[in-house]
Short mmCIF file of C-alpha atoms in Angstrom, two decimals:
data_model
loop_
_atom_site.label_atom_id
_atom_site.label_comp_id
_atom_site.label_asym_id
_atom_site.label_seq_id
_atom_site.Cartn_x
_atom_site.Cartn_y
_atom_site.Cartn_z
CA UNK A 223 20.85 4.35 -15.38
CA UNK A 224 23.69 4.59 -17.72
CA UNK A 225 23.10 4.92 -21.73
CA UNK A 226 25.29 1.67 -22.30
CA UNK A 227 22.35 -0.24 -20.33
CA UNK A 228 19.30 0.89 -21.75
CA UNK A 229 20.85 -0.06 -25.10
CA UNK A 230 21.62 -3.27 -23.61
CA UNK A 231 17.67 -3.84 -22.21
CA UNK A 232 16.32 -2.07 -25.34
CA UNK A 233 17.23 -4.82 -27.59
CA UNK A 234 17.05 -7.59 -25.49
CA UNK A 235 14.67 -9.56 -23.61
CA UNK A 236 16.68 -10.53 -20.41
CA UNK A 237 14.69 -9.69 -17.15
CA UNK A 238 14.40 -6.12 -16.01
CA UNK A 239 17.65 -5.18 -14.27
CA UNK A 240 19.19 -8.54 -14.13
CA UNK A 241 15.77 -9.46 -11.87
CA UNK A 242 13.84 -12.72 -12.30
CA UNK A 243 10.78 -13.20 -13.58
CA UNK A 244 9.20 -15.17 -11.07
CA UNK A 245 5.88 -13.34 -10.57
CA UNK A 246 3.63 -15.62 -12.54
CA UNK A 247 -0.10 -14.39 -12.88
CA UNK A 248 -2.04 -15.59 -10.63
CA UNK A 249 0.45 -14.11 -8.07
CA UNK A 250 -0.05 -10.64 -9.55
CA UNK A 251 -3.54 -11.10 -9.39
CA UNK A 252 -3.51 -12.12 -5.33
CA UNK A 253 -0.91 -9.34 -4.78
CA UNK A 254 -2.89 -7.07 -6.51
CA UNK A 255 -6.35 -8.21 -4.19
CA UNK A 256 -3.94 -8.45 -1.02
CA UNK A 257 -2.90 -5.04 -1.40
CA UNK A 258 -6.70 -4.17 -0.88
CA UNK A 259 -7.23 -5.89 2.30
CA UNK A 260 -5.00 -4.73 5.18
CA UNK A 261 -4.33 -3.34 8.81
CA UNK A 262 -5.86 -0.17 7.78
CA UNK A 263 -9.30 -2.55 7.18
CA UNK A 264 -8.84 -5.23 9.99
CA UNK A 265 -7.98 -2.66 12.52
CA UNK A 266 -7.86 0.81 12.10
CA UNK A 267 -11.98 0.46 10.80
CA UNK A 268 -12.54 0.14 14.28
CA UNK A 269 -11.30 3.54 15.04
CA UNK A 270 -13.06 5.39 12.19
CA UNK A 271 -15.85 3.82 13.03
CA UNK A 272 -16.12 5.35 16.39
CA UNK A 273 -15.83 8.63 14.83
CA UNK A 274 -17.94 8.61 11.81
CA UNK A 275 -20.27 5.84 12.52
CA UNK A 276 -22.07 4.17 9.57
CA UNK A 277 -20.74 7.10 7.12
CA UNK A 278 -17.18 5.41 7.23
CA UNK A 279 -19.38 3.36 4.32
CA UNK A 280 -19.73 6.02 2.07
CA UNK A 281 -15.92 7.55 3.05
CA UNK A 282 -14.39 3.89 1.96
CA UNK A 283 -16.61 4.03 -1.41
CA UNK A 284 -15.56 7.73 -1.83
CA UNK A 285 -11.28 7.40 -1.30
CA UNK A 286 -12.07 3.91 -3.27
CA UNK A 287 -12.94 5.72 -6.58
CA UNK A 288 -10.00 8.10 -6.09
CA UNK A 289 -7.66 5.14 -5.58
CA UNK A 290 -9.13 3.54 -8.97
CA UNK A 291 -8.34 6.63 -10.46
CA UNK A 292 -4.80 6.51 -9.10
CA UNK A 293 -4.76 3.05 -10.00
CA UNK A 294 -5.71 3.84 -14.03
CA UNK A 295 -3.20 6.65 -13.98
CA UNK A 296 -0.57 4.00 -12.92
CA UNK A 297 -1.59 1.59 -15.51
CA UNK A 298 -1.35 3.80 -18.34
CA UNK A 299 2.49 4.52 -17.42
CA UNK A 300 2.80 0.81 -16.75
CA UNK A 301 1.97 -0.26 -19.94
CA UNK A 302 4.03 2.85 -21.48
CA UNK A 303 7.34 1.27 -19.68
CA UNK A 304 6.93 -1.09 -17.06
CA UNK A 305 10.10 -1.17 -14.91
CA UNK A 306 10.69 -2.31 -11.12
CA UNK A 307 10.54 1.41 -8.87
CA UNK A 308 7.93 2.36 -11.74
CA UNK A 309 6.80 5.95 -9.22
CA UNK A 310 10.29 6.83 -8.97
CA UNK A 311 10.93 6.30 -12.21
CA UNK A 312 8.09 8.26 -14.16
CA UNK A 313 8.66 10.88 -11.40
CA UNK A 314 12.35 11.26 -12.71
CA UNK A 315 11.29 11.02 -16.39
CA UNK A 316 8.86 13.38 -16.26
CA UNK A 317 9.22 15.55 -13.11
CA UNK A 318 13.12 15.99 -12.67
CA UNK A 319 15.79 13.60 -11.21
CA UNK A 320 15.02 15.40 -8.18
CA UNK A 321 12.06 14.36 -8.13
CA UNK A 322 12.93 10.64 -8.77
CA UNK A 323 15.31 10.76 -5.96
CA UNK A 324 12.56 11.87 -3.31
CA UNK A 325 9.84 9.97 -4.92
CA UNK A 326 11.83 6.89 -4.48
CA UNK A 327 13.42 7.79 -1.36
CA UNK A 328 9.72 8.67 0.05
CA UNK A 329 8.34 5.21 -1.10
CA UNK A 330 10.96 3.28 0.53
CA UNK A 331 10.17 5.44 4.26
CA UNK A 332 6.20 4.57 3.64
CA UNK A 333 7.18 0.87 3.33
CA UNK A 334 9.63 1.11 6.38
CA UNK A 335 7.33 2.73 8.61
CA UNK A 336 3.83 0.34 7.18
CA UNK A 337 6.06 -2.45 8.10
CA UNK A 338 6.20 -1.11 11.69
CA UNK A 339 2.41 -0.21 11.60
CA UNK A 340 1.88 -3.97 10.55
CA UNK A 341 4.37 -5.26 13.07
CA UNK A 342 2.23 -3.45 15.58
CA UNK A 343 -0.16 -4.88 14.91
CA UNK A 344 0.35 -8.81 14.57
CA UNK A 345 1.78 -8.19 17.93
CA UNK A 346 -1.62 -7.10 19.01
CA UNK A 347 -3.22 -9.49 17.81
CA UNK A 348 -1.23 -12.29 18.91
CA UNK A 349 -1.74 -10.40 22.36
CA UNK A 350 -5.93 -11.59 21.95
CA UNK A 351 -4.10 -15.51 22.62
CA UNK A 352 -1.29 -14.68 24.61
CA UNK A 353 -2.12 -11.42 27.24
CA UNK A 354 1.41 -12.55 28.59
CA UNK A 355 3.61 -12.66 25.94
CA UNK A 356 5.14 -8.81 25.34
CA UNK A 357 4.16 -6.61 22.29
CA UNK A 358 8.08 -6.10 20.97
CA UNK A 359 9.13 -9.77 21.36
CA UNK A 360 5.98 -11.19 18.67
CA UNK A 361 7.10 -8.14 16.42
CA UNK A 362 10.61 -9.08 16.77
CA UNK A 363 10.15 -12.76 15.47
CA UNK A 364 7.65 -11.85 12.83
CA UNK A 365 10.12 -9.47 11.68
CA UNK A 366 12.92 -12.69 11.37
CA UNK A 367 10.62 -14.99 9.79
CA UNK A 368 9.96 -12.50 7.06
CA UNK A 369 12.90 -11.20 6.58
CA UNK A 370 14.11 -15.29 5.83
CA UNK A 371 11.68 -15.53 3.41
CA UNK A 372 12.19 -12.38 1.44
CA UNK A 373 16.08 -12.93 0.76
CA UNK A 374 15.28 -16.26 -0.68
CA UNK A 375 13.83 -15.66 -4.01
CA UNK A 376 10.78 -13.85 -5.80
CA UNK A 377 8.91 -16.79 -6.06
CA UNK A 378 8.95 -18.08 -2.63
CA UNK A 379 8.13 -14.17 -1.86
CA UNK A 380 5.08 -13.87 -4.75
CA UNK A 381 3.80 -17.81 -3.33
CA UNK A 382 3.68 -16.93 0.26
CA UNK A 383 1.70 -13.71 -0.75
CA UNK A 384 -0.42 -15.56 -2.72
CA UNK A 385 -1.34 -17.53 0.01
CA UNK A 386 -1.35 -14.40 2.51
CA UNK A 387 -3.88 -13.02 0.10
CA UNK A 388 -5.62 -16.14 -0.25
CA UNK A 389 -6.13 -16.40 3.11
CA UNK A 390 -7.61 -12.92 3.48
CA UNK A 391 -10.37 -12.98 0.81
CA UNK A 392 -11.42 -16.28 1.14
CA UNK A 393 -12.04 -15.05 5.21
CA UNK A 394 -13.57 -11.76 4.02
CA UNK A 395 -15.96 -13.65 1.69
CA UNK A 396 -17.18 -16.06 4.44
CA UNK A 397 -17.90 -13.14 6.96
CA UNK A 398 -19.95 -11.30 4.19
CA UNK A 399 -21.51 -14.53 3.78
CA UNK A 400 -22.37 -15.15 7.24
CA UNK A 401 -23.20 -11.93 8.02
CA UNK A 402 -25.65 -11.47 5.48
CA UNK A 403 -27.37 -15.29 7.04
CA UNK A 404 -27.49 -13.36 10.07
CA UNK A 405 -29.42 -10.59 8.38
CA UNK A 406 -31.44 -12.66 6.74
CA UNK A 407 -32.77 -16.06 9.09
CA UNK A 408 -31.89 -14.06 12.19
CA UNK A 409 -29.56 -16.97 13.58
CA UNK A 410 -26.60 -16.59 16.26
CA UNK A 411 -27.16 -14.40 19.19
CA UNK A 412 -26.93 -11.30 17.66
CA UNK A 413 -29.78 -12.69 15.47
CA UNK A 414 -32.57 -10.32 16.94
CA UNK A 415 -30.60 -6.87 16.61
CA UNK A 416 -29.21 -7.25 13.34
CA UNK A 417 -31.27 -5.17 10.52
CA UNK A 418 -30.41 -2.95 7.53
CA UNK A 419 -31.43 0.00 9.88
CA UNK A 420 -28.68 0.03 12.01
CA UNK A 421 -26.97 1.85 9.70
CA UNK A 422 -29.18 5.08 10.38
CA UNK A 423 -31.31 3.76 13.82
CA UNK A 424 -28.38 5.41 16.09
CA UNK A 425 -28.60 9.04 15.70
CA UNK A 426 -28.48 8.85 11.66
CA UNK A 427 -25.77 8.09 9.18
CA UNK A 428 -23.99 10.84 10.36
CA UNK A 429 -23.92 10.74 14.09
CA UNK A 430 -21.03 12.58 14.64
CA UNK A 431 -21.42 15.21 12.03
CA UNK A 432 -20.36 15.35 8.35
CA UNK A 433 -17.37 17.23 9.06
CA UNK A 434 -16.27 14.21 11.77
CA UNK A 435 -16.66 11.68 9.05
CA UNK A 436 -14.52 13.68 6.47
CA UNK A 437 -11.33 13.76 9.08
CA UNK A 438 -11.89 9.68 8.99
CA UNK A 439 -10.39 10.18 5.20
CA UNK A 440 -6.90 9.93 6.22
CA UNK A 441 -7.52 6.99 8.14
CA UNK A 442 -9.11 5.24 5.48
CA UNK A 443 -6.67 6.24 2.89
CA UNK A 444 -3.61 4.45 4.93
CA UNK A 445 -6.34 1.11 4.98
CA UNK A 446 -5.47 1.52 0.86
CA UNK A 447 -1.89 1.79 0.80
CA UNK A 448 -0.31 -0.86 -0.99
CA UNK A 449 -2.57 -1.04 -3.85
CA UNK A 450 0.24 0.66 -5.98
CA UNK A 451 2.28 -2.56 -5.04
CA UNK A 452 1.25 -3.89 -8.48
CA UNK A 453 3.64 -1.34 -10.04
CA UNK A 454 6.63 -2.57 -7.98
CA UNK A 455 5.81 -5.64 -9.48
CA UNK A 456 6.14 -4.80 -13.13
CA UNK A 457 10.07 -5.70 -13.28
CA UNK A 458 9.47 -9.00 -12.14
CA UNK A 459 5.97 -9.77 -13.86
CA UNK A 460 6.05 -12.80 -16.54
CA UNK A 461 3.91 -11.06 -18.79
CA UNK A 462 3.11 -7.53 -17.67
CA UNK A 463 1.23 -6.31 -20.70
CA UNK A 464 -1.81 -8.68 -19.78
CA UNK A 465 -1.42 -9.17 -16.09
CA UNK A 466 -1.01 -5.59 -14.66
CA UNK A 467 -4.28 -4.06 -16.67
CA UNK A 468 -6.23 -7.11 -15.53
CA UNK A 469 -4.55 -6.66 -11.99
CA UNK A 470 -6.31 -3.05 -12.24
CA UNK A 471 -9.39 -3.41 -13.90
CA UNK A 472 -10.41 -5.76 -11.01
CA UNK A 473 -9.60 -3.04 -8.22
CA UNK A 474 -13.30 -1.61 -8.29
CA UNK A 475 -15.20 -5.07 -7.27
CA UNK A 476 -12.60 -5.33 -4.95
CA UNK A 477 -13.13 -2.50 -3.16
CA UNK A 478 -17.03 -2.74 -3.27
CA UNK A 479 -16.96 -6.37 -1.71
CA UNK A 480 -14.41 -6.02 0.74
CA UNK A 481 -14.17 -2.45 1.96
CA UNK A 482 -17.95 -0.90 1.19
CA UNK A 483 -19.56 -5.01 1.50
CA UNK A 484 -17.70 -6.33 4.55
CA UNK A 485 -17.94 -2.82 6.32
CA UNK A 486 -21.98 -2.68 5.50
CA UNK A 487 -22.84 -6.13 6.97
CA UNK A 488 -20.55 -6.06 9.67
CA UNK A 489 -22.54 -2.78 10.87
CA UNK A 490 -25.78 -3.79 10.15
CA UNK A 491 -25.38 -6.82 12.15
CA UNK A 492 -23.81 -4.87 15.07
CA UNK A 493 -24.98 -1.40 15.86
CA UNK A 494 -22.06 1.27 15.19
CA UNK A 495 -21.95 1.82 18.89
CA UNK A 496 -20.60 -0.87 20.02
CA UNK A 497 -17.05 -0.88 18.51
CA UNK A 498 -14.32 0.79 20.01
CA UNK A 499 -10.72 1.95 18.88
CA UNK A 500 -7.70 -0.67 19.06
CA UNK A 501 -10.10 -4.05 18.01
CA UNK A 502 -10.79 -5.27 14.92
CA UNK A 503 -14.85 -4.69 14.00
CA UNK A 504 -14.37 -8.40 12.28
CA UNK A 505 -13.43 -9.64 15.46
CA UNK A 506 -15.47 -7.83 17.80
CA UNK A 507 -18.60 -8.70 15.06
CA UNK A 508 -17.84 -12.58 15.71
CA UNK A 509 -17.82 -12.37 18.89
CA UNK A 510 -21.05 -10.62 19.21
CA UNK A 511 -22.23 -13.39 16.55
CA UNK A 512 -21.20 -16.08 18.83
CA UNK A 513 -19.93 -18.50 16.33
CA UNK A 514 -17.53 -20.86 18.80
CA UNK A 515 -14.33 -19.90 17.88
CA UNK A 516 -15.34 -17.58 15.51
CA UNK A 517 -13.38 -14.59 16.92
CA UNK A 518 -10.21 -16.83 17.24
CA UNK A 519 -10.55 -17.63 13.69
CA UNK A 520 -10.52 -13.96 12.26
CA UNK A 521 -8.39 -12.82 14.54
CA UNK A 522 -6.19 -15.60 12.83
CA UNK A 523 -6.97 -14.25 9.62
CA UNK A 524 -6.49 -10.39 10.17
CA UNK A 525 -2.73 -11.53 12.12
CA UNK A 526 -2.34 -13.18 8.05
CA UNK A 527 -3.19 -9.49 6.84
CA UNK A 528 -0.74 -7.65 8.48
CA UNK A 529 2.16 -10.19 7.81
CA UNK A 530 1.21 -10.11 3.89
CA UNK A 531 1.32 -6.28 4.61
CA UNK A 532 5.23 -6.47 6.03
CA UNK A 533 5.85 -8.81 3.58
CA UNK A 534 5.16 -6.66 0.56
CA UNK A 535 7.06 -3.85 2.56
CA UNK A 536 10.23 -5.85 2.71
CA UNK A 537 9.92 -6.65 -0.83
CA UNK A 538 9.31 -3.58 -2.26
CA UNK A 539 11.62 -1.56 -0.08
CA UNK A 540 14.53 -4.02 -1.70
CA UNK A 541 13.98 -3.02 -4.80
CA UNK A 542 13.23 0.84 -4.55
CA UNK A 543 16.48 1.10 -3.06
CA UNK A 544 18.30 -0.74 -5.91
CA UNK A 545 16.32 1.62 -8.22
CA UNK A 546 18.10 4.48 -6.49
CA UNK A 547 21.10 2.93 -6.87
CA UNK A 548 21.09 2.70 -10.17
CA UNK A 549 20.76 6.16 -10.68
CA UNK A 550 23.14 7.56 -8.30
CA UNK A 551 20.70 8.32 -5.28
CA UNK A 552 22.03 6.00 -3.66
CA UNK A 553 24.76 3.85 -2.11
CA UNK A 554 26.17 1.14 -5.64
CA UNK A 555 26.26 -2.02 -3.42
CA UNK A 556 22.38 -1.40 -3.15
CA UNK A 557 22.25 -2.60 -6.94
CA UNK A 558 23.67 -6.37 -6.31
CA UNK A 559 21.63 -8.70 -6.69
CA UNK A 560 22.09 -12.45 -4.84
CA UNK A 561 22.46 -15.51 -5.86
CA UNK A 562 18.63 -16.23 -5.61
CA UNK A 563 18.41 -12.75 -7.73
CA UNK A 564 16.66 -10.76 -4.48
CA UNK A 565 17.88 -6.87 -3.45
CA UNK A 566 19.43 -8.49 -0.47
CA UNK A 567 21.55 -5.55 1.15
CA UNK A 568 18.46 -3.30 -0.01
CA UNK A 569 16.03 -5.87 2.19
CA UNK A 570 18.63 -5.85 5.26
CA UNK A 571 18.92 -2.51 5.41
CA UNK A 572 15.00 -1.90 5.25
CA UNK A 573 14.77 -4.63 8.08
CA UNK A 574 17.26 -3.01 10.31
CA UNK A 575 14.67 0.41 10.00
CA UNK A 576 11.51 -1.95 10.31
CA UNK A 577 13.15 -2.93 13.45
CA UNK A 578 12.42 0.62 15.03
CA UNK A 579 9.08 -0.29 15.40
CA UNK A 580 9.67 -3.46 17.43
CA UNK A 581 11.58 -0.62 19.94
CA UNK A 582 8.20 1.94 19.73
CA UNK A 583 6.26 -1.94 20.77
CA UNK A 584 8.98 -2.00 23.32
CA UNK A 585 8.65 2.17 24.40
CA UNK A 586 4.92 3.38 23.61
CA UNK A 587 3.07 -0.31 22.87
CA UNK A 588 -0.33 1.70 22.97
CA UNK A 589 0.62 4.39 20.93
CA UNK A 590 3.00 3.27 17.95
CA UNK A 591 0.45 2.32 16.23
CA UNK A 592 -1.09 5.84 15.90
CA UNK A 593 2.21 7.19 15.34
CA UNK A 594 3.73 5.01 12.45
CA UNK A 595 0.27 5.06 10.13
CA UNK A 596 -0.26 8.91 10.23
CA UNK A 597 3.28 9.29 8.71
CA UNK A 598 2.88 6.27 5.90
CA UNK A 599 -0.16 8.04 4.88
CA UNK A 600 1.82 11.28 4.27
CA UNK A 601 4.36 9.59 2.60
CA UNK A 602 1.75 7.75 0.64
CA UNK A 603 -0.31 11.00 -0.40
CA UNK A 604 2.96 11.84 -1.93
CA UNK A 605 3.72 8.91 -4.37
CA UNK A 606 0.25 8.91 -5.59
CA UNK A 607 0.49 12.77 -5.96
CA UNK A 608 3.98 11.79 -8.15
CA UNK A 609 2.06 9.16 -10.10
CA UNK A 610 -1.18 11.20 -10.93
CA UNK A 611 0.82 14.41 -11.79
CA UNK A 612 3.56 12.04 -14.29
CA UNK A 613 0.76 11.00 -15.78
CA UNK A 614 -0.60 14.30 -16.65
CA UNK A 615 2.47 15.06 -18.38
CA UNK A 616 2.77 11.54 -20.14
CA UNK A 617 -0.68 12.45 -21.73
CA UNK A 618 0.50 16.03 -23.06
CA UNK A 619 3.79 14.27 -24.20
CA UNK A 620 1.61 11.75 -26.18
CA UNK A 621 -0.62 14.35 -27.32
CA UNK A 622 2.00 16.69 -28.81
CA UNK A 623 3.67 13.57 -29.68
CA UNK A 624 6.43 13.21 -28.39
CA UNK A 625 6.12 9.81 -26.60
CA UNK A 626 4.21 6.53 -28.17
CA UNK A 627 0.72 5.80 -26.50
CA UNK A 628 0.41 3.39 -23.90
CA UNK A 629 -1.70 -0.05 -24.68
CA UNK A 630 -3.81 0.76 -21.80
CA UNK A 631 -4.96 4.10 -21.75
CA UNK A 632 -6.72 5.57 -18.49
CA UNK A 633 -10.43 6.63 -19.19
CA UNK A 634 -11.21 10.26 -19.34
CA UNK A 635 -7.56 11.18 -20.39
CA UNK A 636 -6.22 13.25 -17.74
CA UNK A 637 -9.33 14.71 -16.49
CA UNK A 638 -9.45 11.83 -13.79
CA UNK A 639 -6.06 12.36 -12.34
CA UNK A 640 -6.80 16.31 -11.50
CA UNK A 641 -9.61 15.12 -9.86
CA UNK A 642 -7.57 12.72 -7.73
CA UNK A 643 -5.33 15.34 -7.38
CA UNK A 644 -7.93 17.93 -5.65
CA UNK A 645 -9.03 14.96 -4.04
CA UNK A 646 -5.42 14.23 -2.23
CA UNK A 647 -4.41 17.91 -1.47
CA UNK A 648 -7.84 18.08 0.29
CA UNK A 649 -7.37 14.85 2.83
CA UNK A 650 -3.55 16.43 3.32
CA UNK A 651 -5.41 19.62 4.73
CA UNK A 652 -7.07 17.26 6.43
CA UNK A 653 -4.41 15.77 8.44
CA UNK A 654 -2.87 19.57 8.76
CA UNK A 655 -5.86 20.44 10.90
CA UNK A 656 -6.08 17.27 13.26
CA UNK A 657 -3.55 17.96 15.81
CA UNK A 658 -3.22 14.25 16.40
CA UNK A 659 -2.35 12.89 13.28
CA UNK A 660 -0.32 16.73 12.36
CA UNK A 661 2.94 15.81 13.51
CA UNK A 662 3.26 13.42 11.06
CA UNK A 663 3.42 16.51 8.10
CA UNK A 664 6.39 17.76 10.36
CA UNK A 665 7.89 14.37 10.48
CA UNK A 666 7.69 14.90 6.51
CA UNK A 667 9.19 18.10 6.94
CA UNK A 668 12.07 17.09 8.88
CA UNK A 669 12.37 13.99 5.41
CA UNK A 670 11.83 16.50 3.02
CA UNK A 671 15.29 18.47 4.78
CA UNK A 672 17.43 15.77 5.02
CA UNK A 673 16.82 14.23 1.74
CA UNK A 674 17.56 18.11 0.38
CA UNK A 675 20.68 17.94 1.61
CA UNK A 676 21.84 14.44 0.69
CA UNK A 677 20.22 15.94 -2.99
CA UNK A 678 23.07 18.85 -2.80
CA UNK A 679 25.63 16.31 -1.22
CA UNK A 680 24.87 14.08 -4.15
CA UNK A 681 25.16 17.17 -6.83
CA UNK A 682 28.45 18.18 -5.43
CA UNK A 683 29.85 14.57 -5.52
CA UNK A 684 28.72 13.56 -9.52
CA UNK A 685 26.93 16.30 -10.95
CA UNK A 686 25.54 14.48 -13.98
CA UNK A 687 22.62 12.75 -11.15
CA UNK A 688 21.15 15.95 -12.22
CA UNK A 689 20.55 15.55 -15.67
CA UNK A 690 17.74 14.00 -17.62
CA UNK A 691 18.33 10.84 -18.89
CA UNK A 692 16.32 9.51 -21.89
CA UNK A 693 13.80 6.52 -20.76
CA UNK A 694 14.51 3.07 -20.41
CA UNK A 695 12.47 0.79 -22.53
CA UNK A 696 11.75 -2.65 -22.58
CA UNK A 697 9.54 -5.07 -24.78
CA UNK A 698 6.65 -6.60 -23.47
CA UNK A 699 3.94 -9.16 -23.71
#
């Protein structure tokens, strides 16, 4: 971003980067919870469990802390300078433009390739009602209809996630609810099997071994991608200074009722056993409840979580690329804005991608879903790696003093992110050693080469991308 405009924003109050503000706070807030609850929850639990069994419990509480930690880390830099492409833009601050350039670049690729994963799977799960219908046409429409709605405006965007979200919790609540009747007055069919000791009856809490359950970790750190969506929101947030550390602060109830609750009824109702890879637990758990229509209705509501999910992806795909644009890592015409002040070239262009996955529901429909979440949690691993290690060097900035404190300080100092850090460089070792979800780290590979050379195409062309540029800020609150 040139000097002349962050003297311009510096003294003035107008929206971040010509955006609107039309993320009011109760948006935030379900954007924030919605980000919590998707795919990776609805359907991919059914897969872990399989492998690990009632452990996946403890794996979901374990990644959950680490993505709270992430979470605070983010916050802290939020409050320091909340802007819209807030990873890219501490990476480039305090990393390197280089950095910047494949942080954002990265981001955008995770976004593209979740929106397939969540394409995926709304098509399966409108497969449940219609067998007949194919995979790639339910993707393909899903993919229009959101599309629509994103180049419209922000708030039409933040109010049909609000809903999306809405939709999810209130569902997740209810099936806690009922699951823990079930549990307790032994109604419904599944009445007389479901007990607390189901979680250890079958062959322990570990029945597949300790080492099985700790390969589940990269699964269940895809189910929490999109909980750094908050951050994209920070351009476009009314009042960031009170929303976004609210926004966090909630993240660890959130992940205790809906990951570590809704996973611990659901298997002590029904025995581990009995779920299988490629169906939602929720789903299959109703249906062994026997509530009529039961099944129907959460299949409903997990078809609501993966839209939200491709929603967000559109939206925030839009504006990382206009973030690149503004500072030369990209094509310019990614930074107009339309009418309705939306990243619409940005969005298009991020469709177009999105709309290789409707092809991989056309090619491999039993596979793509396998494929496309083993390389968004690579390129995930890597924009929380970006965030945690900025923020290390934000807190020995503010300790030398060289950079003002942030209003919302993460606890612990830095001490948190290194173990987040550890944390993330162990689950990528992870997914280095299964040869299943491995080819994703050479997909990465083959990313990390071609954005090298657009980097020296981009050097030769205007070498002053290269240089540091002092940060942007912007009052708050």
């Amino acid at each position: 971003m040139t000097s002349e405009k962050v003297t311009d924003t510096a003294v003035t109050d107008t929206p971040e980067e010509g955006y609107e503000r039309g993320l009011g706070s109760r948006q935030v807030q379900m954007i924030a919870i919605g980000g919590a609850i998707g795919v990776g929850l609805f359907l991919g639990a059914g897969a872990n469990i399989a492998k690990a069994g009632p452990s996946l419990i403890l794996m979901y509480a374990l990644a959950g802390g680490i993505i709270f930690f992430i979470m605070r880390a983010l916050g802290e830099l939020l409050l320091y300078r909340p802007v819209s492409g807030s990873f890219a833009e501490y990476s480039r601050e305090f990393l390197g433009p280089f950095f910047g350039y494949f942080t954002g670049w990265t981001y955008w690729l995770m976004w593209v390739v979740t929106g397939m994963a969540e394409l995926t799977a709304a098509a399966i799960y409108v497969n449940y009602w219609f067998p007949a219908v194919p995979q790639w046409v339910t993707a393909l429409v899903f993919l229009v209809i959101l599309f629509g709605v994103n180049l419209i405006s922000v708030k039409l965007f933040g109010e049909l996630e609000f809903w999306f979200s809405m939709v999810k919790v209130t569902a997740l609540i209810g099936m806690i609810v009922i699951g823990l009747g079930v549990l307790t007055f032994g109604f419904s069919s599944a009445g007389d099997t479901a007990a607390v000791s189901n979680l250890w009856a079958f062959d322990g809490f570990f029945p597949k071994g300790v080492g099985s359950s700790l390969m589940t970790l990269q699964g269940v750190m895809f189910a929490y991608l999109a909980v750094e969506l908050v951050g994209v929101t920070a351009g476009e947030s009314q009042d960031p200074e009170k929303t976004l550390p609210k926004a966090i602060n909630t993240l660890p109830w959130r992940i205790a009722l809906f990951y570590v609750g809704a996973l611990t009824v659901i298997l002590c109702v029904v025995k581990w056993t009995e779920f299988a890879p490629g169906v939602s637990p929720f789903v299959e758990a109703f249906a062994k409840i026997g509530i009529p229509a039961g099944a129907g209705i959460v299949n409903f509501v997990v078809l609501t979580a993966a839209l939200s999910s491709c929603n967000s992806g559109m939206y925030s795909t839009g504006r990382m690329l206009r973030n690149l644009a503004d500072s030369g890592e990209a094509p310019a015409a990614f930074r107009k804005l339309s009418s309705t002040k939306t990243p619409a070239l940005g969005i298009t262009v991020s469709v177009l991608f999105m709309g290789i996955g409707v092809l991989l529901n056309y090619v491999v429909p039993e596979k793509a879903f396998g494929y496309v979440t083993s390389v968004a949690t690579a390129a995930g691993i890597w924009t929380w790696l970006m965030i945690l290690i900025s923020h290390v060097l934000y807190r020995r900035a503010v300790v030398a003093g060289r950079l003002p404190a942030s209003s919302f300080p993460a606890p612990g100092g830095s001490a948190f992110s290194w173990v987040a850090i550890v944390f993330l460089l162990f689950v990528t070792g992870l997914i280095a050693y299964d040869a299943d979800s491995r080819v994703c780290l050479y997909v990465m590979a083959g990313w990390a080469a071609a954005l090298g050379v657009g980097w020296m195409v981009l050097k030769g062309r205007n070498p002053e991308i290269t240089a540091r540029r002092e940060p942007e800020f912007e009052k708050v609150g």
